[in-house]
Amino acid sequence: MFNLLKSKLSSFVNSLSKKVEEKPEEPAPKQAEEKPKSAVAEKKPEKPAEKPREEKKLKLSLETRVKSILSSEVEIREKDVSNLLEDLELSLLEADVAYDAAKSITSNMRSKLVGMHVNKNEVGRTANDVVKATLLGVMEKEKPDVVELARKKTSNGEAFVILFLGPNGSGKTTTIAKMANLFKKNNLSCVIAAADTWRAASQEQAEVWAGRLGVKVVGGQYGSDPTSIAWNALAHAKAKGINVVLIDTAGRQETSKNLMKELEKMNRVVKPDLKIYIGEALTGNAIVEQVKEFDKLIGVDGVILTKADVDEKGGASLSVFHSTGKPILYLGVGQELDDLQEFSSEFVVENLLA
């Protein structure tokens, strides 16, 4: 997972470490020339009593150690990082990081690194720490605890409603089944609203997953109004005391005006508690514009990235955080019901720098 991004960051750290460690020592500043001695004879001061030999040796030993420490300390300068950061920026773009995110990351790293005084033997560790702090800063967004939010609302006897959005083929139906599994494990009952009335066999797919979970599916005729299906699922949840309503919707591009209006209507009628965008990690920084357009129309509370386990590049997560301001809630890491991993920026960054 994210192997390309991992290798590019590792290459930057190693290159900077090597470059700084091999820097030639700068010559010490010239001492001021001694003034010529005065022709007038000066009275020589009395010779002070000679210090004990042991004290002299101790002083010389301390001076030697201090000089040794100081001589191994270097300052990281602009010329040390300039070319390397330019290369890193191109590498980030290659790893599908959005342009503005790549620019911001390298700029932030430059401001942290330039002017730092570090021991030559510590350059690699220091560079690694700077990369880690920078990436964590990018992904520092408040993330809602979905299960806790659901538990809180259902404690008042109301159903918690999640509307799932996204393009065709992003894995919405499978991800919704994984979410139902997650809620069931936390003792919260679910109903799935199969409101994708456009894709052939979409409702049958939902039924298969629901059958494995023992969860009810509320569907309707293909081509019928998806909002009415979502509304019926809410009514079913209220009548049966079900905790969570998970609404599947037809995949649509942000440019499909009619389908986007349909989604706008559903949002207005159903009034979901959370709107979660589901997109493939493999789409890279293209996901940024998609999330922005959906957010502009009806609002997006968080993102689930699917197929993260086969994403070699890794740029999508950085792009989503930096360029949309939306938190990533979960990563889809396989095809089984348990293959849903709660997103942790610490975990992701540690793995990138491992």
Coordinates of C-alpha atoms in Angstrom, one line a residue:
M1 CA 0.0 0.0 0.0
F2 CA 1.3 3.5 -1.0
N3 CA 4.7 2.0 -2.0
L4 CA 5.6 4.7 -4.6
L5 CA 5.0 7.6 -2.1
K6 CA 6.9 5.6 0.5
S7 CA 10.0 5.1 -1.8
K8 CA 10.0 8.8 -2.8
L9 CA 10.0 10.1 0.8
S10 CA 12.7 7.6 1.7
S11 CA 14.8 8.7 -1.2
F12 CA 14.5 12.4 -0.1
V13 CA 15.6 11.6 3.4
N14 CA 18.5 9.5 2.3
S15 CA 19.7 12.0 -0.3
L16 CA 19.5 14.9 2.1
S17 CA 21.4 12.9 4.8
K18 CA 24.1 12.0 2.4
K19 CA 24.5 15.5 1.0
V20 CA 24.8 17.2 4.4
E21 CA 27.0 14.5 5.9
E22 CA 29.5 14.9 3.0
K23 CA 29.6 18.7 3.2
P24 CA 33.3 19.9 3.5
E25 CA 34.0 21.6 6.8
E26 CA 34.0 25.4 6.4
P27 CA 37.3 27.1 7.2
A28 CA 37.4 28.9 10.5
P29 CA 37.3 32.7 10.4
K30 CA 40.7 34.3 10.2
Q31 CA 42.0 35.8 13.5
A32 CA 42.9 39.4 13.6
E33 CA 46.6 40.0 12.9
E34 CA 48.8 40.8 15.8
K35 CA 49.9 44.4 16.2
P36 CA 53.6 45.0 16.0
K37 CA 55.3 45.2 19.3
S38 CA 56.0 48.6 20.6
A39 CA 59.6 49.8 20.5
V40 CA 59.2 51.0 24.1
A41 CA 60.3 48.3 26.4
E42 CA 57.4 46.9 28.4
K43 CA 57.7 45.6 31.8
K44 CA 57.1 41.9 31.7
P45 CA 54.4 40.8 34.1
E46 CA 55.4 38.4 36.7
K47 CA 55.0 34.8 35.6
P48 CA 52.0 33.3 37.3
A49 CA 52.4 30.2 39.3
E50 CA 52.2 27.2 37.0
K51 CA 49.0 25.1 37.3
P52 CA 49.3 21.5 38.3
R53 CA 49.9 19.2 35.3
E54 CA 46.7 17.2 36.0
E55 CA 44.5 20.4 35.8
K56 CA 46.2 21.3 32.4
K57 CA 45.5 17.8 31.0
L58 CA 41.8 17.9 32.1
K59 CA 41.4 21.4 30.5
L60 CA 42.9 20.2 27.2
S61 CA 40.7 17.1 27.2
L62 CA 37.5 19.1 27.7
E63 CA 38.6 21.5 24.9
T64 CA 39.3 18.6 22.5
R65 CA 35.8 17.1 23.2
V66 CA 34.0 20.4 22.7
K67 CA 35.9 21.1 19.4
S68 CA 35.0 17.6 18.3
I69 CA 31.3 18.1 19.0
L70 CA 31.2 21.5 17.3
S71 CA 33.1 20.3 14.3
S72 CA 30.5 17.5 13.7
E73 CA 27.6 20.0 13.8
V74 CA 26.4 21.4 10.5
E75 CA 23.8 24.0 9.4
I76 CA 21.3 22.9 6.8
R77 CA 21.2 25.7 4.2
E78 CA 19.0 26.5 1.3
K79 CA 21.5 25.2 -1.2
D80 CA 21.5 21.8 0.6
V81 CA 17.7 21.3 0.2
S82 CA 16.7 23.4 -2.9
N83 CA 17.3 20.8 -5.7
L84 CA 16.2 17.9 -3.5
L85 CA 12.9 19.6 -2.6
E86 CA 12.2 20.4 -6.3
D87 CA 12.8 16.7 -7.1
L88 CA 10.5 15.7 -4.2
E89 CA 7.7 18.0 -5.5
L90 CA 7.9 16.3 -8.9
S91 CA 7.9 12.9 -7.1
L92 CA 4.8 13.8 -5.1
L93 CA 3.0 14.8 -8.3
E94 CA 4.0 11.4 -9.8
A95 CA 2.5 9.8 -6.7
D96 CA -0.9 11.5 -7.5
V97 CA -0.6 14.2 -4.9
A98 CA -2.5 17.3 -6.0
Y99 CA -0.3 20.2 -7.2
D100 CA -1.3 22.6 -4.4
A101 CA -0.8 19.9 -1.8
A102 CA 2.7 19.0 -3.2
K103 CA 3.7 22.7 -3.2
S104 CA 2.5 23.2 0.3
I105 CA 4.3 20.1 1.6
T106 CA 7.7 21.0 0.1
S107 CA 7.3 24.7 1.2
N108 CA 6.6 23.6 4.7
M109 CA 9.6 21.3 4.8
R110 CA 11.9 24.0 3.4
S111 CA 10.9 26.4 6.2
K112 CA 11.5 23.7 8.8
L113 CA 14.8 22.5 7.5
V114 CA 16.7 25.6 6.4
G115 CA 18.7 27.1 9.2
M116 CA 18.6 24.0 11.4
H117 CA 21.8 23.0 13.2
V118 CA 22.2 19.3 13.5
N119 CA 24.9 16.8 14.2
K120 CA 26.2 15.2 11.0
N121 CA 25.2 11.8 12.4
E122 CA 21.7 12.9 13.1
V123 CA 20.7 14.4 9.7
G124 CA 18.7 11.4 8.5
R125 CA 16.7 11.2 11.8
T126 CA 16.1 14.9 11.7
A127 CA 14.9 14.9 8.1
N128 CA 12.7 11.9 8.9
D129 CA 11.1 13.9 11.8
V130 CA 10.5 16.9 9.6
V131 CA 8.8 14.8 6.9
K132 CA 6.7 13.1 9.6
A133 CA 5.6 16.4 11.2
T134 CA 4.8 17.9 7.9
L135 CA 2.6 15.0 6.7
L136 CA 0.8 14.8 10.1
G137 CA 0.2 18.6 9.8
V138 CA -1.5 18.0 6.4
M139 CA -3.7 15.3 7.8
E140 CA -4.6 17.1 11.0
K141 CA -8.4 17.3 10.6
E142 CA -11.1 16.6 13.2
K143 CA -12.6 13.3 12.4
P144 CA -16.1 12.4 13.5
D145 CA -16.5 9.1 15.4
V146 CA -19.3 7.6 13.3
V147 CA -20.2 4.8 15.7
E148 CA -20.3 7.1 18.7
L149 CA -22.5 9.7 16.8
A150 CA -24.9 6.9 15.9
R151 CA -25.0 5.6 19.4
K152 CA -25.7 9.1 20.8
K153 CA -28.6 9.7 18.5
T154 CA -30.2 6.3 18.9
S155 CA -30.1 6.7 22.7
N156 CA -32.9 9.3 22.1
G157 CA -34.9 6.8 20.2
E158 CA -34.1 8.2 16.7
A159 CA -32.5 6.5 13.7
F160 CA -29.1 7.6 12.6
V161 CA -29.1 8.2 8.8
I162 CA -26.1 8.1 6.5
L163 CA -26.3 9.1 2.8
F164 CA -23.5 7.6 0.7
L165 CA -22.3 9.4 -2.4
G166 CA -19.8 8.8 -5.2
P167 CA -19.1 7.9 -8.8
N168 CA -19.8 4.7 -10.6
G169 CA -17.6 1.7 -9.7
S170 CA -16.2 3.3 -6.5
G171 CA -17.5 0.4 -4.4
K172 CA -20.4 2.1 -2.6
T173 CA -22.6 -1.0 -2.1
T174 CA -19.8 -3.2 -0.8
T175 CA -18.6 -0.4 1.5
I176 CA -22.1 0.0 2.8
A177 CA -22.2 -3.7 3.7
K178 CA -18.9 -3.2 5.5
M179 CA -20.4 -0.3 7.5
A180 CA -23.5 -2.4 8.4
N181 CA -21.1 -5.1 9.7
L182 CA -19.2 -2.4 11.7
F183 CA -22.5 -1.2 13.3
K184 CA -23.7 -4.7 14.0
K185 CA -20.4 -5.4 15.8
N186 CA -21.2 -2.4 18.0
N187 CA -24.7 -3.6 18.8
L188 CA -26.4 -1.2 16.5
S189 CA -29.1 -2.6 14.2
C190 CA -29.2 -1.5 10.5
V191 CA -31.5 -1.3 7.4
I192 CA -30.1 -0.7 3.9
A193 CA -32.0 1.6 1.5
A194 CA -31.2 0.3 -2.0
A195 CA -31.8 3.6 -3.7
D196 CA -29.7 2.9 -6.7
T197 CA -32.5 2.4 -9.2
W198 CA -30.3 2.9 -12.3
R199 CA -27.5 0.3 -12.2
A200 CA -28.6 -3.2 -13.2
A201 CA -28.5 -5.8 -10.4
S202 CA -27.5 -3.1 -7.8
Q203 CA -30.4 -4.1 -5.5
E204 CA -29.6 -7.8 -5.9
Q205 CA -26.0 -7.1 -4.9
A206 CA -27.2 -5.3 -1.8
E207 CA -29.5 -8.3 -1.0
V208 CA -26.6 -10.7 -1.2
W209 CA -24.5 -8.7 1.3
A210 CA -27.5 -8.1 3.5
G211 CA -28.3 -11.8 3.5
R212 CA -24.8 -12.6 4.9
L213 CA -25.4 -10.0 7.6
G214 CA -29.0 -10.7 8.5
V215 CA -29.9 -7.1 7.6
K216 CA -33.1 -5.9 6.0
V217 CA -33.0 -4.2 2.5
V218 CA -35.7 -1.7 1.4
G219 CA -35.8 -1.5 -2.4
G220 CA -38.1 -0.6 -5.2
Q221 CA -38.7 -0.8 -8.9
Y222 CA -35.7 0.0 -11.2
G223 CA -36.3 3.4 -12.6
S224 CA -38.5 4.5 -9.7
D225 CA -37.9 7.6 -7.5
P226 CA -34.8 6.8 -5.3
T227 CA -35.9 9.4 -2.7
S228 CA -39.1 7.4 -2.1
I229 CA -37.1 4.3 -1.4
A230 CA -34.9 6.2 1.1
W231 CA -38.1 7.6 2.8
N232 CA -39.6 4.1 3.0
A233 CA -36.4 2.9 4.7
L234 CA -36.7 5.6 7.3
A235 CA -40.3 4.7 7.9
H236 CA -39.3 1.1 8.4
A237 CA -36.5 2.0 10.8
K238 CA -39.0 4.1 12.9
A239 CA -41.6 1.3 12.9
K240 CA -39.2 -1.5 13.9
G241 CA -36.9 0.5 16.2
I242 CA -33.9 0.1 13.9
N243 CA -30.8 2.2 14.9
V244 CA -29.1 3.0 11.6
V245 CA -30.3 3.7 8.0
L246 CA -27.6 3.3 5.3
I247 CA -28.7 4.8 2.0
D248 CA -27.1 3.5 -1.2
T249 CA -27.3 5.8 -4.2
A250 CA -26.6 5.5 -7.9
G251 CA -23.1 6.3 -9.0
R252 CA -22.9 9.7 -10.7
Q253 CA -20.3 12.1 -11.9
E254 CA -20.3 15.6 -10.6
T255 CA -21.0 16.8 -14.2
S256 CA -24.3 14.8 -14.4
K257 CA -26.7 17.7 -13.7
N258 CA -30.0 15.6 -13.6
L259 CA -28.5 13.0 -11.3
M260 CA -27.0 15.6 -9.0
K261 CA -30.4 17.3 -8.8
E262 CA -31.9 14.0 -7.8
L263 CA -29.3 13.7 -5.0
E264 CA -30.1 17.2 -3.9
K265 CA -33.8 16.3 -3.6
M266 CA -32.9 13.2 -1.5
N267 CA -30.7 15.3 0.8
R268 CA -33.5 17.8 1.3
V269 CA -36.2 15.2 2.0
V270 CA -34.3 12.7 4.1
K271 CA -32.0 15.2 6.0
P272 CA -29.2 12.7 6.7
D273 CA -27.0 13.0 9.8
L274 CA -23.9 12.2 7.8
K275 CA -23.0 12.4 4.1
I276 CA -20.1 10.3 3.2
Y277 CA -18.3 10.4 -0.2
I278 CA -16.9 7.0 -1.4
G279 CA -14.1 7.1 -3.9
E280 CA -11.3 4.9 -5.2
A281 CA -7.8 5.6 -3.8
L282 CA -6.7 4.7 -7.3
T283 CA -8.2 7.8 -8.8
G284 CA -5.4 9.8 -7.2
N285 CA -5.8 13.6 -7.1
A286 CA -8.8 13.5 -9.5
I287 CA -10.9 12.7 -6.4
V288 CA -10.3 16.3 -5.2
E289 CA -12.6 18.0 -7.7
Q290 CA -15.2 15.3 -7.3
V291 CA -15.4 15.8 -3.5
K292 CA -15.4 19.6 -4.0
E293 CA -18.4 19.5 -6.4
F294 CA -20.4 17.1 -4.2
D295 CA -19.6 19.3 -1.2
K296 CA -20.7 22.4 -3.0
L297 CA -24.1 20.8 -3.9
I298 CA -25.2 19.0 -0.8
G299 CA -22.2 19.0 1.6
V300 CA -19.7 16.2 2.4
D301 CA -18.8 15.3 6.0
G302 CA -16.1 12.7 5.3
V303 CA -14.5 10.4 2.8
I304 CA -14.0 6.6 2.5
L305 CA -11.2 5.6 0.2
T306 CA -11.7 2.2 -1.3
K307 CA -9.1 -0.2 -2.9
A308 CA -6.4 1.4 -0.7
D309 CA -4.8 -2.0 -0.4
V310 CA -3.9 -2.0 -4.1
D311 CA -3.0 1.7 -4.4
E312 CA 0.7 1.8 -5.1
K313 CA 0.9 5.6 -5.4
G314 CA -0.8 6.9 -2.2
G315 CA -1.4 10.5 -3.2
A316 CA -5.1 10.5 -2.8
S317 CA -5.1 10.6 1.0
L318 CA -2.8 13.7 1.1
S319 CA -4.8 15.4 -1.7
V320 CA -8.2 14.9 0.1
F321 CA -7.0 16.3 3.4
H322 CA -5.1 19.3 2.0
S323 CA -7.3 20.3 -1.0
T324 CA -10.8 19.6 0.3
G325 CA -10.4 20.0 4.0
K326 CA -12.5 16.8 4.5
P327 CA -11.3 14.0 6.8
I328 CA -10.8 10.4 5.6
L329 CA -12.9 8.2 7.9
Y330 CA -12.1 4.7 6.7
L331 CA -10.0 2.8 4.1
G332 CA -11.3 -0.1 2.2
V333 CA -8.5 -2.7 2.2
G334 CA -10.1 -5.8 0.6
Q335 CA -13.4 -7.4 -0.5
E336 CA -14.4 -9.1 2.8
L337 CA -16.8 -7.6 5.3
D338 CA -14.1 -7.0 7.9
D339 CA -11.8 -5.2 5.3
L340 CA -12.7 -1.7 6.5
Q341 CA -9.9 0.1 8.4
E342 CA -10.5 3.2 10.5
F343 CA -8.2 5.9 9.1
S344 CA -5.3 6.9 11.4
S345 CA -2.9 9.5 10.2
E346 CA -0.3 8.3 12.7
F347 CA -0.5 4.8 11.3
V348 CA -0.3 5.9 7.7
V349 CA 2.7 8.2 8.2
E350 CA 4.5 5.7 10.3
N351 CA 4.1 3.1 7.5
L352 CA 5.2 5.7 4.9
L353 CA 8.4 6.3 6.8
A354 CA 9.1 2.8 8.0

